Tab-separated table of C-alpha atoms in Angstrom:
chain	number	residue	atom	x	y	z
A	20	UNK	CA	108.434	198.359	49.560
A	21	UNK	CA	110.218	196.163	52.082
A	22	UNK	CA	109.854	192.875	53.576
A	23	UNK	CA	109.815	192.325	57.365
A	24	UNK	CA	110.089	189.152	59.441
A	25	UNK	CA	107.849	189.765	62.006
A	26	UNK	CA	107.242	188.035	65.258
A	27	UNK	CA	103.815	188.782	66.844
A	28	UNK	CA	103.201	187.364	70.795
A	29	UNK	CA	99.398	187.792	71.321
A	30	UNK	CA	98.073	187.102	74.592
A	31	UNK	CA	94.565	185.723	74.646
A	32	UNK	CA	92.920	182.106	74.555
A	33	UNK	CA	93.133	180.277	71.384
A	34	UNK	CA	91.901	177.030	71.089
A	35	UNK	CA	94.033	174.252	69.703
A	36	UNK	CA	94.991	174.510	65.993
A	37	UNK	CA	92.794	176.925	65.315
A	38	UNK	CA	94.358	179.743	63.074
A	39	UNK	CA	95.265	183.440	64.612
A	40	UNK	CA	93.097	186.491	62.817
A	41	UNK	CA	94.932	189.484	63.046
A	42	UNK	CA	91.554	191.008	61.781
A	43	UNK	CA	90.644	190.371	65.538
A	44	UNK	CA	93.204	192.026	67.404
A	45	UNK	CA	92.544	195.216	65.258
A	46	UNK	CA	95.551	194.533	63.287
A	47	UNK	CA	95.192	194.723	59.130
A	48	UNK	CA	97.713	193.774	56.618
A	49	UNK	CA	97.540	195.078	52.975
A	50	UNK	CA	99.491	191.726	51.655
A	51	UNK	CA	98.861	187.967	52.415
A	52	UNK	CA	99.892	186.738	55.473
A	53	UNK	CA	101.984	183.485	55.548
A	54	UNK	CA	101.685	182.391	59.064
A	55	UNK	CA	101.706	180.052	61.988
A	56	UNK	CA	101.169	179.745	65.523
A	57	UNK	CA	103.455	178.302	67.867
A	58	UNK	CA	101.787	177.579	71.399
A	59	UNK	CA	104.098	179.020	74.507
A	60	UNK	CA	101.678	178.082	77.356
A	61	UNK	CA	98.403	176.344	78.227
A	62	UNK	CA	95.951	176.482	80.919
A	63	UNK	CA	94.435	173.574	82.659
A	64	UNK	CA	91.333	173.585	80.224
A	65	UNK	CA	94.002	173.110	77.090
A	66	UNK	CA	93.240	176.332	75.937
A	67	UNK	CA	96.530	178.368	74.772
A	68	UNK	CA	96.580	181.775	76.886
A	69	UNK	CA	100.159	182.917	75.171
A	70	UNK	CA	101.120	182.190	71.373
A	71	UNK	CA	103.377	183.312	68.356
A	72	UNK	CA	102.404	183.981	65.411
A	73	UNK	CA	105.251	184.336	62.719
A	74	UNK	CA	104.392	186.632	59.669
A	75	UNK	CA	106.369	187.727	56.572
A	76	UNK	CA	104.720	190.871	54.491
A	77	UNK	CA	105.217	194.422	52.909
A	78	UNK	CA	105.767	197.735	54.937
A	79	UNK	CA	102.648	198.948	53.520
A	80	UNK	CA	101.080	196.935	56.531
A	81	UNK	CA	98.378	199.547	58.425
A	82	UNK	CA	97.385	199.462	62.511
A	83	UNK	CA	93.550	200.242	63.087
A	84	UNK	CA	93.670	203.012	65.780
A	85	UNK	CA	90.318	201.854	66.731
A	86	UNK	CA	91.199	198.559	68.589
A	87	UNK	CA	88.495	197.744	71.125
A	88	UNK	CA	89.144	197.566	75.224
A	89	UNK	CA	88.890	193.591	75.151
A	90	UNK	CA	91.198	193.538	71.814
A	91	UNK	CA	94.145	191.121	73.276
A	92	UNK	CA	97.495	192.941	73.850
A	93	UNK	CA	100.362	193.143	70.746
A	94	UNK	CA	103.794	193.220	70.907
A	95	UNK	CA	105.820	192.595	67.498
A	96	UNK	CA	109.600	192.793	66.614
A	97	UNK	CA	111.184	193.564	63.172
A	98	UNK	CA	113.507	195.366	61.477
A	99	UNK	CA	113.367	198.858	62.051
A	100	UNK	CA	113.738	201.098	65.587
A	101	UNK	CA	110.674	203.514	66.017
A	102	UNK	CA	108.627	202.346	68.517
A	103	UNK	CA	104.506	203.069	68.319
A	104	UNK	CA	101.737	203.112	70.638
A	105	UNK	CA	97.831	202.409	70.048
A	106	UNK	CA	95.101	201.300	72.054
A	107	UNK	CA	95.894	197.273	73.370
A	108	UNK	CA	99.011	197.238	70.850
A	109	UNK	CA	102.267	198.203	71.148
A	110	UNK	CA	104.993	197.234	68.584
A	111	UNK	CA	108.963	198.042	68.396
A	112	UNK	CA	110.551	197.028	65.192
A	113	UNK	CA	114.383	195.971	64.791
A	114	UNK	CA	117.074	194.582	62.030
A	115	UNK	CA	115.149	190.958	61.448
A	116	UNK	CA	118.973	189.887	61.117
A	117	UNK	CA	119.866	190.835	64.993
A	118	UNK	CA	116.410	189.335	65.497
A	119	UNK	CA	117.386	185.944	63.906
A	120	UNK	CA	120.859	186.314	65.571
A	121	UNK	CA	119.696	187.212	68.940
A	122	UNK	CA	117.341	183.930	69.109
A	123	UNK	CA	120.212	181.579	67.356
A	124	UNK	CA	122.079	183.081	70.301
A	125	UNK	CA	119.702	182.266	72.727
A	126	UNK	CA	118.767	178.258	71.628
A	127	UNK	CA	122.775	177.941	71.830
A	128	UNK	CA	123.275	179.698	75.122
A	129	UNK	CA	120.026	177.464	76.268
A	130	UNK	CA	121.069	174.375	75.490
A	131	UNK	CA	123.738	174.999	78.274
A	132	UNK	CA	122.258	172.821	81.758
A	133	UNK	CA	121.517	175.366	84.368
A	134	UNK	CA	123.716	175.510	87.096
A	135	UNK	CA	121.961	173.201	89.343
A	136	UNK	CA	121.371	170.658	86.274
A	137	UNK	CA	125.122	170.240	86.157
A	138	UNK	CA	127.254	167.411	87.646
A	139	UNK	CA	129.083	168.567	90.810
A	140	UNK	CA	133.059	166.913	89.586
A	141	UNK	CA	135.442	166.755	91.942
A	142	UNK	CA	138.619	168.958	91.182
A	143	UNK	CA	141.481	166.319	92.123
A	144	UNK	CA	140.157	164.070	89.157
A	145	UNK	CA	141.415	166.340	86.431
A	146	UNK	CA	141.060	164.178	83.751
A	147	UNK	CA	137.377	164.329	84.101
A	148	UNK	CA	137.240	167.601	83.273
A	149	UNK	CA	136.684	168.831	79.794
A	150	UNK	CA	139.088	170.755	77.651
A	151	UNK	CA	136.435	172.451	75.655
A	152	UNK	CA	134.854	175.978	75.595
A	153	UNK	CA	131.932	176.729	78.284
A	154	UNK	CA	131.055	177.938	81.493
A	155	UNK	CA	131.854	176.925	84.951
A	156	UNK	CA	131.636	177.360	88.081
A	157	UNK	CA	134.120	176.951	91.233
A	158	UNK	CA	132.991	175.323	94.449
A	159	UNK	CA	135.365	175.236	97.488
A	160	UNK	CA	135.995	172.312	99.715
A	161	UNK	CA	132.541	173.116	102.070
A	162	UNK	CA	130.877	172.895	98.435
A	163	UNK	CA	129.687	176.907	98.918
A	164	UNK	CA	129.993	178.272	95.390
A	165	UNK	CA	132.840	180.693	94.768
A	166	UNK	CA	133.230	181.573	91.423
A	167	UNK	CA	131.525	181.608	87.745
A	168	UNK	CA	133.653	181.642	84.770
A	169	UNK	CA	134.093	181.403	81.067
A	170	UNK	CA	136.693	180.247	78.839
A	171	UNK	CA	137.682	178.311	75.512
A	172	UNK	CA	139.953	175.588	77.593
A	173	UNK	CA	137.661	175.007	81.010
A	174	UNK	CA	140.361	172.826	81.917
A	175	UNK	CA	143.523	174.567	81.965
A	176	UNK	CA	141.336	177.754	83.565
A	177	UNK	CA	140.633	175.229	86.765
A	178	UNK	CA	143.946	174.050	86.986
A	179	UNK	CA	145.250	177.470	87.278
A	180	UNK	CA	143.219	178.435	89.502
A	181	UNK	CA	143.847	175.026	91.478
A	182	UNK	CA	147.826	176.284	91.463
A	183	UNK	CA	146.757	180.290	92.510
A	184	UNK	CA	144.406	179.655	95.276
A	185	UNK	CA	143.698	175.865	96.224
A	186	UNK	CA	142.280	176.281	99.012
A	187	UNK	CA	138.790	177.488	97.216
A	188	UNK	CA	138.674	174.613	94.578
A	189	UNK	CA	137.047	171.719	96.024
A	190	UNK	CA	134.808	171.316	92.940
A	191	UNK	CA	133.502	172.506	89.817
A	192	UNK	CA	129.725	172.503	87.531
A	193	UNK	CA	130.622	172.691	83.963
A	194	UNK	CA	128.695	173.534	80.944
A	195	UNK	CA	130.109	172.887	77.071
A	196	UNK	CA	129.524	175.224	74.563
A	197	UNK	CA	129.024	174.058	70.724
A	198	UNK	CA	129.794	177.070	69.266
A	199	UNK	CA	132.364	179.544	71.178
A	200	UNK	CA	130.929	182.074	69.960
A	201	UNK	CA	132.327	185.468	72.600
A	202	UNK	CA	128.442	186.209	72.749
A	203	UNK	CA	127.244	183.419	73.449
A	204	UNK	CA	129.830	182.699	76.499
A	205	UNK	CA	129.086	185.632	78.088
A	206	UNK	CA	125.278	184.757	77.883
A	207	UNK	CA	125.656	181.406	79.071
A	208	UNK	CA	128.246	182.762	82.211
A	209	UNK	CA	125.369	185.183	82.488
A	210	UNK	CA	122.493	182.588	82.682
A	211	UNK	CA	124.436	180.790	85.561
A	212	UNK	CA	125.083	184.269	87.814
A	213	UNK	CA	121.637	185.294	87.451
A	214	UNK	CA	120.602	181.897	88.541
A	215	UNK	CA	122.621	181.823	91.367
A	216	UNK	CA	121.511	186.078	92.386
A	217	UNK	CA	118.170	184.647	92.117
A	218	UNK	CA	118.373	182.346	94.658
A	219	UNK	CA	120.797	183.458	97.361
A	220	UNK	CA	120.057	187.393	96.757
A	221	UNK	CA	123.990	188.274	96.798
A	222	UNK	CA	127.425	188.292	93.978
A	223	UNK	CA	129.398	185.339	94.327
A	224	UNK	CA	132.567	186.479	95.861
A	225	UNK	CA	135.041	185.696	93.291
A	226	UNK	CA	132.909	187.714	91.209
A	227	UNK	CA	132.330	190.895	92.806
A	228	UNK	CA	133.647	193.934	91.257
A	229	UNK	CA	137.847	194.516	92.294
A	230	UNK	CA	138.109	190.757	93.044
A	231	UNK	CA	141.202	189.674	91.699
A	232	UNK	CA	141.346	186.148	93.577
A	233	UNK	CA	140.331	184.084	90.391
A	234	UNK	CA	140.560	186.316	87.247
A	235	UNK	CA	144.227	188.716	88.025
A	236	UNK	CA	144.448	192.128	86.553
A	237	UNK	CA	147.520	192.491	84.631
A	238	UNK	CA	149.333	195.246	86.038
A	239	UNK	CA	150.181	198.607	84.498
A	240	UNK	CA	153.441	199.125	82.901
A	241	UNK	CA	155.909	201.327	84.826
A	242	UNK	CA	156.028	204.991	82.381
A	243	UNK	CA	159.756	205.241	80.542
A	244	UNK	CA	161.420	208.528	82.389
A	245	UNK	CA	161.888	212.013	80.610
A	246	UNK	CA	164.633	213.366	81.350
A	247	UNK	CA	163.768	216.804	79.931
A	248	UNK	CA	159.945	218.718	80.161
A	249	UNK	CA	160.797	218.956	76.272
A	250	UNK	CA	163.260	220.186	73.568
A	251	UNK	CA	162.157	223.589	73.504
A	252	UNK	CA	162.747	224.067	77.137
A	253	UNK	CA	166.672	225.537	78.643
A	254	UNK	CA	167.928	223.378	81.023
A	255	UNK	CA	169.313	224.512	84.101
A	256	UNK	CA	171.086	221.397	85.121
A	257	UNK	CA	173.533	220.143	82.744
A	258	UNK	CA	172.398	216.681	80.777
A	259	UNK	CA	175.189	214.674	82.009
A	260	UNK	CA	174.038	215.445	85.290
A	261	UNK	CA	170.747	214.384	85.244
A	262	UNK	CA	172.033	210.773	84.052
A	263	UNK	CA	174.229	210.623	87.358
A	264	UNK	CA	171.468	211.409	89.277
A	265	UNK	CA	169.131	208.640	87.989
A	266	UNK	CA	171.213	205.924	87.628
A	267	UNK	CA	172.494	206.641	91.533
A	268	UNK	CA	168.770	206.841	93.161
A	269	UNK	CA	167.785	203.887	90.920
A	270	UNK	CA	168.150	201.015	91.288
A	271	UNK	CA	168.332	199.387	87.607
A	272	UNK	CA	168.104	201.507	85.120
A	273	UNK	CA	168.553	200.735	81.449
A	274	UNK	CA	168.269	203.212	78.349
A	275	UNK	CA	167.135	201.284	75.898
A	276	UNK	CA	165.878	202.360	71.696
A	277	UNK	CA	162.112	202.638	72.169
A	278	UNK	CA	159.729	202.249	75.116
A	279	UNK	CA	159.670	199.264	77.763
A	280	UNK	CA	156.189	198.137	76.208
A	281	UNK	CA	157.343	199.192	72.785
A	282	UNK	CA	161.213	198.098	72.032
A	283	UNK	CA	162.471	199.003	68.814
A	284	UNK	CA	165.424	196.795	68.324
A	285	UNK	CA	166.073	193.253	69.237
A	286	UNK	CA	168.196	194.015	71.908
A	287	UNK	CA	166.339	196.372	73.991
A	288	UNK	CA	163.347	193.706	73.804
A	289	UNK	CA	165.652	190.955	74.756
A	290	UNK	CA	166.840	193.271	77.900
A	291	UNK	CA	162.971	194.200	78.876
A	292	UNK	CA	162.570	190.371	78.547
A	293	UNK	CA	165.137	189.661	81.088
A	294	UNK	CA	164.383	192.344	83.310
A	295	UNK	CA	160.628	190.814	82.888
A	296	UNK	CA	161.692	187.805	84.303
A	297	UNK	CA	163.546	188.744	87.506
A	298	UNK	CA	160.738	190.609	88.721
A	299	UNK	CA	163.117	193.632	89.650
A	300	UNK	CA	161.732	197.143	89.912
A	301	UNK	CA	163.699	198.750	86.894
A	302	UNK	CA	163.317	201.899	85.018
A	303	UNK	CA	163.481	202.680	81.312
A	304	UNK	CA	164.959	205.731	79.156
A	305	UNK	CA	164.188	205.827	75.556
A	306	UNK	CA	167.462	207.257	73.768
A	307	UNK	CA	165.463	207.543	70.460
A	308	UNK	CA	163.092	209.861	72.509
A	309	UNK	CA	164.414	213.099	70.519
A	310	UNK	CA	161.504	215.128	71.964
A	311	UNK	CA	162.116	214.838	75.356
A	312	UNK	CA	165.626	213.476	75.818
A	313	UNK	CA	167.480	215.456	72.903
A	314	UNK	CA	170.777	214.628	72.965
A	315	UNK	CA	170.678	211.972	75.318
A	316	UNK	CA	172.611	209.333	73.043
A	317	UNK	CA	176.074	211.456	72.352
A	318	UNK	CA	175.767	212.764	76.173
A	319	UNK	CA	175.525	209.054	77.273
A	320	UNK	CA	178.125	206.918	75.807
A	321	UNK	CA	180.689	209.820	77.165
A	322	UNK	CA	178.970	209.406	80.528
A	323	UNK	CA	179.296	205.685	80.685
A	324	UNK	CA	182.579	205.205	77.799
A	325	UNK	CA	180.374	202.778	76.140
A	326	UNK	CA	179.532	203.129	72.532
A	327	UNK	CA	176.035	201.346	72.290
A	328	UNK	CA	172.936	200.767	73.192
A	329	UNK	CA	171.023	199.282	75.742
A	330	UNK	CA	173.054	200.062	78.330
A	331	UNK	CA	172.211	198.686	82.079
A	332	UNK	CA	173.398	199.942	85.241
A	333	UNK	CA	172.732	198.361	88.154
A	334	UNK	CA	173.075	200.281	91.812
A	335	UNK	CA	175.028	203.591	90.066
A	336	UNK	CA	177.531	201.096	88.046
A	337	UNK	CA	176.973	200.327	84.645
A	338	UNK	CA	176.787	196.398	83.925
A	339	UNK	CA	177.252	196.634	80.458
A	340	UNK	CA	174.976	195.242	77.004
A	341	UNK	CA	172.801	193.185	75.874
A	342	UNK	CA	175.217	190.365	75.733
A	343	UNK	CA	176.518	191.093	79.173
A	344	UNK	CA	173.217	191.336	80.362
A	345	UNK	CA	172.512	187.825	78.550
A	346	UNK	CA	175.592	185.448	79.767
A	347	UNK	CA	174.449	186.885	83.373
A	348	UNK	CA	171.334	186.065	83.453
A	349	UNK	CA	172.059	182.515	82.136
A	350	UNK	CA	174.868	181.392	84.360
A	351	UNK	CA	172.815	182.937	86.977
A	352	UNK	CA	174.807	185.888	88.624
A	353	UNK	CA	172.354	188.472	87.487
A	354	UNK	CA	169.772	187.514	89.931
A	355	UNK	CA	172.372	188.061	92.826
A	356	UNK	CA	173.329	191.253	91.824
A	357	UNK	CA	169.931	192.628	91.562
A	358	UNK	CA	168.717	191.037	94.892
């Protein structure tokens, strides 16, 4: 035996405070029924034409499959997944705690204004926009809508979108969120692009699919170079060789221990980091890569005379280290030799 939460929306006409028979709607329950009825709409005569009625009881609940034509039409929720069909009713039953959870979710994400409900705020008065997790939308300087957003600091996401493309922030709706929850910010932002769909028919343009003008796609990561299709395979170039040949058609090149998005000492990550920052096109070697470049730490420090690693080379010519690399970049002549 288990007990269900179970929400039952009967259509019909009910009068006012008078209690729902499920008896009527060819419904019977083997256990008592602890109810009540929560009006959702009225007609002009006061009558209620759509209410809820909110039961708890035992599985051992039976349908009647002999409902009449005018029986009103049934739809109930609770905790379990088959869905059944009989004459008038109709009933799909689900986990009563993604029931609870789902309507908790939907009171918070309601209690958001609706997009036209919200104060229009001019951009250039930052302070009067709030620091706090919600929704919000982005109006250019005509006032045509541009973009619909969520984040946790609403804020610092308009002023960085102020810096990236000013020229489409005039203005800006907001709407707080209590509780920032990930669910129920994405219901909220959802609430407001519906809202707008509904009404102009079309995506707002910062929001179409491939639209990187408010929300940027962080690029991929350049792939570290292989020297070798694998240990097991004879090479019929000589190791050494294949160094020359990438450090003169590259342009920076630094064999490093472990991968660019992956360092595995200090030092490689501190020369990824400074690569990073110049914004140079470089390319990676992983010397600890024993699978595809076997070999490749011996072979290299005769190559370049230089007993660790990293080591950087720049244009063919090897620059040096880590600390090299370091005192360069902060007295500034790195960025003039890579440029």
């Amino acid at each position: 035996m288990f007990d269900m939460e179970l929400e039952v929306a009967v259509e019909g006409t009910m009068n006012e405070g008078e209690e729902v028979d499920p008896e009527n709607c060819g419904v019977k329950f083997s256990s008592k029924l602890f109810s009540r009825a929560t009006t959702l709409s009225s007609d002009k005569n006061g009558c209620n034409q759509l209410f809820l009625l909110f039961a708890r009881l035992s599985l051992s609940a039976c349908f009647s499959s002999t409902c009449s034509r005018n029986t009103p039409g049934l739809t109930l929720y609770s905790r379990f997944k088959p869905s059944f069909s009989f004459p008038s009713l109709s009933f799909a039953l689900r986990n009563t705690d993604t029931v609870r959870s789902r309507r908790r979710l939907f009171l918070i994400a309601s209690a958001v204004k609706s997009l036209t409900e919200t104060e229009l705020l001019p951009i250039a008065e930052a302070d009067s926009i709030p620091s706090a997790s919600g929704v919000y939308a982005v109006y250019d300087k005509n006032e045509e809508l541009q973009f619909v957003g969520i984040s946790r600091n609403i804020a610092a996401s308009v002023s960085s979108h102020l810096k990236s493309v000013p020229e489409l922030c005039g203005s800006v709706r907001v709407g707080i969120v209590e509780e920032p929850d990930k669910a129920v910010l994405t219901q909220a932002w959802k609430s407001w692009i519906e809202e707008h769909i509904k009404v102009n028919g079309k995506v707002l343009p910062g929001n179409k699919s491939g639209n990187n003008t408010f929300v940027k796609q962080t690029p991929r990561k350049k792939s570290d170079i292989r020297l070798t299709p694998g240990r097991h395979v004879e090479l019929t170039v000589p190791l050494e060789e294949l160094i020359d040949r990438l450090v003169k058609e590259s342009k920076v090149v630094a064999f490093i221990k472990g991968s660019r998005s992956a360092p595995q000492c200090g030092f490689s990550q501190r020369v990824v980091g400074i690569l990073e920052s110049q914004g140079v096109d470089y390319e990676t070697v992983d010397v600890l890569d024993d699978e595809y470049n076997p070999g490749l730490r011996e072979t290299l420090k005769n190559y370049s005379n230089w007993p660790t690693f990293p080591q950087i080379f720049v244009k063919g010519e090897l620059v040096g280290g880590c600390d090299i690399l370091t005192s360069m970049y902060e007295n500034g002549e790195l960025g003039n030799i890579l440029n």
